[in-house]
PDB file of C-alpha atoms in Angstrom:
ATOM      1  CA  UNK A   1      -4.760  -7.408 -16.364  1.00 56.00           C
ATOM      2  CA  UNK A   2      -3.179  -4.467 -14.334  1.00 54.00           C
ATOM      3  CA  UNK A   3      -4.561  -4.474 -11.216  1.00 58.00           C
ATOM      4  CA  UNK A   4      -2.284  -2.139  -9.845  1.00 49.00           C
ATOM      5  CA  UNK A   5      -3.191   0.269 -11.873  1.00 49.00           C
ATOM      6  CA  UNK A   6      -6.998   0.758 -10.332  1.00 46.00           C
ATOM      7  CA  UNK A   7      -5.171   1.927  -7.164  1.00 42.00           C
ATOM      8  CA  UNK A   8      -3.587   5.028  -7.563  1.00 41.00           C
ATOM      9  CA  UNK A   9      -1.614   6.186  -4.158  1.00 30.00           C
ATOM     10  CA  UNK A  10      -0.308   9.710  -4.659  1.00 32.00           C
ATOM     11  CA  UNK A  11       3.090  10.343  -3.041  1.00 30.00           C
ATOM     12  CA  UNK A  12       4.524  13.493  -1.665  1.00 26.00           C
ATOM     13  CA  UNK A  13       8.155  14.808  -1.869  1.00 30.00           C
ATOM     14  CA  UNK A  14       9.503  17.309   0.178  1.00 30.00           C
ATOM     15  CA  UNK A  15      13.001  18.722  -0.666  1.00 31.00           C
ATOM     16  CA  UNK A  16      14.724  21.329   1.812  1.00 31.00           C
ATOM     17  CA  UNK A  17      16.568  24.031   0.375  1.00 28.00           C
ATOM     18  CA  UNK A  18      19.087  25.923   2.503  1.00 34.00           C
ATOM     19  CA  UNK A  19      19.169  29.669   2.011  1.00 38.00           C
ATOM     20  CA  UNK A  20      22.825  31.346   1.328  1.00 40.00           C
ATOM     21  CA  UNK A  21      22.892  33.181   4.475  1.00 44.00           C
ATOM     22  CA  UNK A  22      22.557  29.840   6.409  1.00 45.00           C
ATOM     23  CA  UNK A  23      25.204  28.631   4.258  1.00 42.00           C
ATOM     24  CA  UNK A  24      27.358  31.211   5.084  1.00 44.00           C
ATOM     25  CA  UNK A  25      26.772  31.077   8.665  1.00 45.00           C
ATOM     26  CA  UNK A  26      27.619  26.969   8.457  1.00 46.00           C
ATOM     27  CA  UNK A  27      30.838  27.644   6.717  1.00 45.00           C
ATOM     28  CA  UNK A  28      32.247  30.082   9.407  1.00 45.00           C
ATOM     29  CA  UNK A  29      31.071  28.062  12.140  1.00 46.00           C
ATOM     30  CA  UNK A  30      32.935  25.178  10.227  1.00 45.00           C
ATOM     31  CA  UNK A  31      36.018  27.377  10.340  1.00 43.00           C
ATOM     32  CA  UNK A  32      35.686  28.542  13.793  1.00 42.00           C
ATOM     33  CA  UNK A  33      35.551  24.774  14.934  1.00 41.00           C
ATOM     34  CA  UNK A  34      38.603  23.451  12.697  1.00 43.00           C
ATOM     35  CA  UNK A  35      40.834  26.618  14.385  1.00 45.00           C
ATOM     36  CA  UNK A  36      39.778  25.335  17.705  1.00 42.00           C
ATOM     37  CA  UNK A  37      40.745  21.755  17.208  1.00 40.00           C
ATOM     38  CA  UNK A  38      44.619  23.346  17.086  1.00 45.00           C
ATOM     39  CA  UNK A  39      44.468  23.940  20.505  1.00 41.00           C
ATOM     40  CA  UNK A  40      44.537  20.747  23.387  1.00 34.00           C
ATOM     41  CA  UNK A  41      43.341  21.192  26.798  1.00 37.00           C
ATOM     42  CA  UNK A  42      46.594  19.970  29.491  1.00 41.00           C
ATOM     43  CA  UNK A  43      45.708  18.710  32.937  1.00 39.00           C
ATOM     44  CA  UNK A  44      47.095  21.401  35.277  1.00 40.00           C
ATOM     45  CA  UNK A  45      48.414  18.107  37.438  1.00 41.00           C
ATOM     46  CA  UNK A  46      50.042  16.194  35.117  1.00 39.00           C
ATOM     47  CA  UNK A  47      50.328  18.774  32.109  1.00 36.00           C
ATOM     48  CA  UNK A  48      49.991  15.751  29.760  1.00 40.00           C
ATOM     49  CA  UNK A  49      47.909  16.669  26.583  1.00 43.00           C
ATOM     50  CA  UNK A  50      44.207  15.402  26.530  1.00 44.00           C
ATOM     51  CA  UNK A  51      44.622  14.960  23.307  1.00 41.00           C
ATOM     52  CA  UNK A  52      46.109  15.976  19.811  1.00 42.00           C
ATOM     53  CA  UNK A  53      44.595  17.396  16.937  1.00 47.00           C
ATOM     54  CA  UNK A  54      45.469  14.494  14.518  1.00 50.00           C
ATOM     55  CA  UNK A  55      44.464  11.817  17.002  1.00 49.00           C
ATOM     56  CA  UNK A  56      40.747  13.562  17.714  1.00 48.00           C
ATOM     57  CA  UNK A  57      40.160  14.369  13.687  1.00 52.00           C
ATOM     58  CA  UNK A  58      40.985  10.109  12.900  1.00 51.00           C
ATOM     59  CA  UNK A  59      38.544   9.554  16.107  1.00 55.00           C
ATOM     60  CA  UNK A  60      36.176  11.744  14.466  1.00 56.00           C
ATOM     61  CA  UNK A  61      36.289  10.867  11.445  1.00 55.00           C
ATOM     62  CA  UNK A  62      36.328   6.904  12.000  1.00 54.00           C
ATOM     63  CA  UNK A  63      33.015   7.943  14.234  1.00 59.00           C
ATOM     64  CA  UNK A  64      31.733   9.777  11.116  1.00 58.00           C
ATOM     65  CA  UNK A  65      32.390   6.946   8.804  1.00 53.00           C
ATOM     66  CA  UNK A  66      30.317   4.683  10.590  1.00 57.00           C
ATOM     67  CA  UNK A  67      27.636   6.646  11.497  1.00 57.00           C
ATOM     68  CA  UNK A  68      27.241   7.643   7.818  1.00 54.00           C
ATOM     69  CA  UNK A  69      27.310   4.149   7.147  1.00 53.00           C
ATOM     70  CA  UNK A  70      24.819   2.870   9.959  1.00 58.00           C
ATOM     71  CA  UNK A  71      22.607   5.316   8.475  1.00 54.00           C
ATOM     72  CA  UNK A  72      22.669   4.376   4.502  1.00 54.00           C
ATOM     73  CA  UNK A  73      21.868   0.862   5.686  1.00 57.00           C
ATOM     74  CA  UNK A  74      19.001   2.167   8.185  1.00 51.00           C
ATOM     75  CA  UNK A  75      17.599   4.460   4.519  1.00 49.00           C
ATOM     76  CA  UNK A  76      18.078   1.190   2.414  1.00 56.00           C
ATOM     77  CA  UNK A  77      16.610  -1.314   4.863  1.00 53.00           C
ATOM     78  CA  UNK A  78      13.614   1.329   4.959  1.00 48.00           C
ATOM     79  CA  UNK A  79      13.235   1.959   1.523  1.00 49.00           C
ATOM     80  CA  UNK A  80      13.125  -1.619   0.766  1.00 52.00           C
ATOM     81  CA  UNK A  81      10.310  -2.475   3.516  1.00 48.00           C
ATOM     82  CA  UNK A  82       8.009   0.935   2.146  1.00 47.00           C
ATOM     83  CA  UNK A  83       8.526  -0.151  -1.680  1.00 47.00           C
ATOM     84  CA  UNK A  84       7.297  -3.927  -0.429  1.00 47.00           C
ATOM     85  CA  UNK A  85       4.474  -2.509   1.728  1.00 50.00           C
ATOM     86  CA  UNK A  86       3.458  -0.248  -1.320  1.00 64.00           C
ATOM     87  CA  UNK A  87       3.437  -2.954  -3.884  1.00 69.00           C
ATOM     88  CA  UNK A  88       1.298  -5.365  -1.305  1.00 71.00           C
ATOM     89  CA  UNK A  89      -1.106  -2.174  -0.399  1.00 80.00           C
ATOM     90  CA  UNK A  90      -1.827  -1.573  -4.539  1.00 82.00           C
ATOM     91  CA  UNK A  91      -2.693  -4.865  -5.294  1.00 84.00           C
ATOM     92  CA  UNK A  92      -4.988  -5.682  -2.663  1.00 84.00           C
ATOM     93  CA  UNK A  93      -6.431  -2.340  -3.387  1.00 90.00           C
ATOM     94  CA  UNK A  94      -6.955  -2.885  -6.891  1.00 90.00           C
ATOM     95  CA  UNK A  95      -8.091  -6.560  -6.342  1.00 94.00           C
ATOM     96  CA  UNK A  96     -10.548  -5.208  -3.630  1.00 96.00           C
ATOM     97  CA  UNK A  97     -12.086  -2.797  -6.293  1.00 96.00           C
ATOM     98  CA  UNK A  98     -12.978  -4.727  -8.651  1.00 96.00           C
ATOM     99  CA  UNK A  99     -14.113  -7.779  -6.284  1.00 97.00           C
ATOM    100  CA  UNK A 100     -16.601  -4.775  -4.088  1.00 97.00           C
ATOM    101  CA  UNK A 101     -17.520  -3.906  -8.015  1.00 97.00           C
ATOM    102  CA  UNK A 102     -18.971  -7.200  -8.607  1.00 97.00           C
ATOM    103  CA  UNK A 103     -21.011  -7.059  -5.411  1.00 97.00           C
ATOM    104  CA  UNK A 104     -22.149  -3.388  -5.595  1.00 97.00           C
ATOM    105  CA  UNK A 105     -23.971  -4.369  -9.228  1.00 97.00           C
ATOM    106  CA  UNK A 106     -25.417  -7.652  -7.794  1.00 97.00           C
ATOM    107  CA  UNK A 107     -27.206  -5.764  -5.001  1.00 97.00           C
ATOM    108  CA  UNK A 108     -28.009  -3.080  -6.994  1.00 96.00           C
ATOM    109  CA  UNK A 109     -29.502  -5.253  -9.457  1.00 97.00           C
ATOM    110  CA  UNK A 110     -30.964  -7.847  -7.325  1.00 97.00           C
ATOM    111  CA  UNK A 111     -32.613  -5.082  -4.506  1.00 96.00           C
ATOM    112  CA  UNK A 112     -33.010  -2.229  -7.142  1.00 94.00           C
ATOM    113  CA  UNK A 113     -31.053   0.025  -4.842  1.00 92.00           C
ATOM    114  CA  UNK A 114     -28.215   2.398  -6.094  1.00 89.00           C
ATOM    115  CA  UNK A 115     -25.826   2.810  -2.969  1.00 89.00           C
ATOM    116  CA  UNK A 116     -24.758   6.007  -4.528  1.00 90.00           C
ATOM    117  CA  UNK A 117     -23.942   7.240  -8.449  1.00 92.00           C
ATOM    118  CA  UNK A 118     -20.581   7.537  -7.800  1.00 94.00           C
ATOM    119  CA  UNK A 119     -20.134   3.925  -6.602  1.00 93.00           C
ATOM    120  CA  UNK A 120     -22.749   2.863  -9.156  1.00 93.00           C
ATOM    121  CA  UNK A 121     -20.422   4.423 -12.112  1.00 94.00           C
ATOM    122  CA  UNK A 122     -17.020   3.040 -10.614  1.00 95.00           C
ATOM    123  CA  UNK A 123     -18.593  -0.278 -10.552  1.00 95.00           C
ATOM    124  CA  UNK A 124     -19.532  -0.250 -13.922  1.00 94.00           C
ATOM    125  CA  UNK A 125     -16.520   1.739 -15.121  1.00 95.00           C
ATOM    126  CA  UNK A 126     -14.532  -1.986 -13.803  1.00 95.00           C
ATOM    127  CA  UNK A 127     -16.848  -4.446 -15.050  1.00 95.00           C
ATOM    128  CA  UNK A 128     -16.779  -3.315 -18.304  1.00 94.00           C
ATOM    129  CA  UNK A 129     -12.992  -4.006 -18.106  1.00 92.00           C
ATOM    130  CA  UNK A 130     -13.863  -7.649 -17.624  1.00 92.00           C
ATOM    131  CA  UNK A 131     -16.331  -8.019 -19.993  1.00 92.00           C
ATOM    132  CA  UNK A 132     -13.764  -9.813 -22.022  1.00 90.00           C
ATOM    133  CA  UNK A 133     -12.788 -12.267 -19.344  1.00 91.00           C
ATOM    134  CA  UNK A 134     -16.189 -13.636 -19.045  1.00 93.00           C
ATOM    135  CA  UNK A 135     -17.580 -13.026 -22.322  1.00 92.00           C
ATOM    136  CA  UNK A 136     -20.938 -11.287 -21.169  1.00 91.00           C
ATOM    137  CA  UNK A 137     -22.467  -8.062 -22.060  1.00 93.00           C
ATOM    138  CA  UNK A 138     -23.842  -4.729 -20.386  1.00 92.00           C
ATOM    139  CA  UNK A 139     -27.514  -5.985 -21.205  1.00 94.00           C
ATOM    140  CA  UNK A 140     -26.441  -9.283 -19.472  1.00 95.00           C
ATOM    141  CA  UNK A 141     -24.985  -7.405 -16.310  1.00 95.00           C
ATOM    142  CA  UNK A 142     -28.303  -5.814 -15.573  1.00 95.00           C
ATOM    143  CA  UNK A 143     -30.592  -9.061 -15.628  1.00 96.00           C
ATOM    144  CA  UNK A 144     -31.118 -11.226 -12.339  1.00 96.00           C
ATOM    145  CA  UNK A 145     -29.857 -14.693 -13.674  1.00 97.00           C
ATOM    146  CA  UNK A 146     -26.502 -12.872 -14.180  1.00 97.00           C
ATOM    147  CA  UNK A 147     -26.270 -12.120 -10.773  1.00 97.00           C
ATOM    148  CA  UNK A 148     -27.480 -15.371  -8.925  1.00 98.00           C
ATOM    149  CA  UNK A 149     -25.106 -16.885  -6.318  1.00 98.00           C
ATOM    150  CA  UNK A 150     -23.841 -19.755  -8.436  1.00 98.00           C
ATOM    151  CA  UNK A 151     -22.993 -17.711 -11.376  1.00 97.00           C
ATOM    152  CA  UNK A 152     -21.221 -14.729  -9.305  1.00 97.00           C
ATOM    153  CA  UNK A 153     -19.567 -17.047  -7.106  1.00 98.00           C
ATOM    154  CA  UNK A 154     -17.927 -18.755 -10.211  1.00 97.00           C
ATOM    155  CA  UNK A 155     -17.098 -15.412 -11.814  1.00 97.00           C
ATOM    156  CA  UNK A 156     -15.224 -14.624  -8.632  1.00 97.00           C
ATOM    157  CA  UNK A 157     -12.851 -17.442  -8.963  1.00 96.00           C
ATOM    158  CA  UNK A 158     -12.575 -17.223 -12.552  1.00 95.00           C
ATOM    159  CA  UNK A 159     -11.171 -13.565 -11.752  1.00 95.00           C
ATOM    160  CA  UNK A 160      -8.939 -15.242  -8.589  1.00 95.00           C
ATOM    161  CA  UNK A 161      -7.494 -17.560 -10.979  1.00 94.00           C
ATOM    162  CA  UNK A 162      -5.906 -14.486 -12.935  1.00 92.00           C
ATOM    163  CA  UNK A 163      -4.330 -12.421 -10.228  1.00 92.00           C
ATOM    164  CA  UNK A 164      -0.881 -13.099 -10.323  1.00 88.00           C
ATOM    165  CA  UNK A 165       1.172 -12.315  -7.001  1.00 84.00           C
ATOM    166  CA  UNK A 166       4.772 -11.536  -6.458  1.00 78.00           C
ATOM    167  CA  UNK A 167       6.457 -11.617  -3.144  1.00 72.00           C
ATOM    168  CA  UNK A 168       3.717 -12.254  -1.050  1.00 76.00           C
ATOM    169  CA  UNK A 169       1.095 -14.975  -0.063  1.00 89.00           C
ATOM    170  CA  UNK A 170      -1.651 -15.179  -2.899  1.00 92.00           C
ATOM    171  CA  UNK A 171      -4.344 -16.780  -0.674  1.00 92.00           C
ATOM    172  CA  UNK A 172      -4.100 -14.117   2.215  1.00 92.00           C
ATOM    173  CA  UNK A 173      -3.771 -10.909  -0.328  1.00 93.00           C
ATOM    174  CA  UNK A 174      -7.035 -12.530  -1.968  1.00 95.00           C
ATOM    175  CA  UNK A 175      -8.751 -13.332   1.238  1.00 94.00           C
ATOM    176  CA  UNK A 176      -7.908  -9.818   2.806  1.00 93.00           C
ATOM    177  CA  UNK A 177      -9.030  -8.256  -0.377  1.00 95.00           C
ATOM    178  CA  UNK A 178     -12.348 -10.407  -0.697  1.00 97.00           C
ATOM    179  CA  UNK A 179     -13.693  -9.840   2.649  1.00 96.00           C
ATOM    180  CA  UNK A 180     -12.433  -6.126   3.000  1.00 96.00           C
ATOM    181  CA  UNK A 181     -14.331  -5.504  -0.500  1.00 97.00           C
ATOM    182  CA  UNK A 182     -17.679  -7.405   1.033  1.00 98.00           C
ATOM    183  CA  UNK A 183     -17.376  -5.411   4.012  1.00 97.00           C
ATOM    184  CA  UNK A 184     -17.425  -2.089   2.187  1.00 96.00           C
ATOM    185  CA  UNK A 185     -20.185  -2.613  -0.314  1.00 97.00           C
ATOM    186  CA  UNK A 186     -22.392  -3.604   3.005  1.00 97.00           C
ATOM    187  CA  UNK A 187     -21.515  -0.030   4.148  1.00 96.00           C
ATOM    188  CA  UNK A 188     -22.523   1.586   0.791  1.00 95.00           C
ATOM    189  CA  UNK A 189     -25.973  -0.278   1.047  1.00 96.00           C
ATOM    190  CA  UNK A 190     -26.518   1.001   4.888  1.00 94.00           C
ATOM    191  CA  UNK A 191     -24.772  -1.544   6.966  1.00 94.00           C
ATOM    192  CA  UNK A 192     -24.390  -5.183   7.945  1.00 94.00           C
ATOM    193  CA  UNK A 193     -27.483  -7.437   6.986  1.00 93.00           C
ATOM    194  CA  UNK A 194     -28.174  -4.647   4.323  1.00 95.00           C
ATOM    195  CA  UNK A 195     -27.472  -6.437   1.164  1.00 97.00           C
ATOM    196  CA  UNK A 196     -29.707  -8.853  -0.568  1.00 97.00           C
ATOM    197  CA  UNK A 197     -29.828 -12.537   0.479  1.00 98.00           C
ATOM    198  CA  UNK A 198     -28.324 -13.489  -2.791  1.00 98.00           C
ATOM    199  CA  UNK A 199     -25.008 -11.233  -2.013  1.00 98.00           C
ATOM    200  CA  UNK A 200     -24.317 -13.495   1.582  1.00 98.00           C
ATOM    201  CA  UNK A 201     -24.616 -16.710  -0.642  1.00 98.00           C
ATOM    202  CA  UNK A 202     -22.426 -15.746  -2.762  1.00 98.00           C
ATOM    203  CA  UNK A 203     -19.995 -15.018  -0.006  1.00 97.00           C
ATOM    204  CA  UNK A 204     -20.863 -18.052   1.648  1.00 97.00           C
ATOM    205  CA  UNK A 205     -19.912 -19.952  -1.144  1.00 97.00           C
ATOM    206  CA  UNK A 206     -16.990 -18.400  -2.414  1.00 97.00           C
ATOM    207  CA  UNK A 207     -15.446 -18.642   1.295  1.00 96.00           C
ATOM    208  CA  UNK A 208     -16.198 -22.666   0.988  1.00 95.00           C
ATOM    209  CA  UNK A 209     -14.708 -23.222  -2.425  1.00 94.00           C
ATOM    210  CA  UNK A 210     -11.402 -20.958  -2.041  1.00 95.00           C
ATOM    211  CA  UNK A 211     -10.685 -20.138   1.593  1.00 92.00           C
ATOM    212  CA  UNK A 212     -12.434 -23.342   3.567  1.00 83.00           C
ATOM    213  CA  UNK A 213     -14.814 -21.526   4.946  1.00 68.00           C
ATOM    214  CA  UNK A 214     -13.147 -19.201   6.873  1.00 60.00           C
ATOM    215  CA  UNK A 215     -14.406 -15.818   7.525  1.00 56.00           C
TER     216      UNK A 215
END
């Protein structure tokens, strides 16, 4: 099961193009700068060159090389950190969506309330992808017995066991996803305390069974 595909985060890459006129100006400025480098300033008191063309070029070259290497190192570090954060965010988001789908469907079936048409359809689409895991049917998912706290908590724990995480603490990721998904479901149903009692019992069972009772 590819959890990360559920969360689709778009990225925008911007490319800055230099106009021909701007390139010509830059080339001209560069030529003038090289001509000025041929001249050096002498001290009126000692008549000693402040610097020579070759020494200035070497110093500028060394400085530019160091600056370029430092810049490249910073870019690589930033890219590695961004890639790591993105993978973690994708996994957390994907897991949260599936957990939220379960609570949305549980709240709908038990309370008879539909939080929104979009949330209902999205939840049913995700749950249809889990039916093979649970061996259930669409008809069963619309029954009160299917969404009782013990049964729902057991299915959530089974799903947790199927989640594979690389490079991050699985327990922390699941806890973050679980609590975030539950809070989002509450908001869909109108806010804190608006879900059916069975949903809060399910939450407590999962916390006690998997997260040592931490809220």
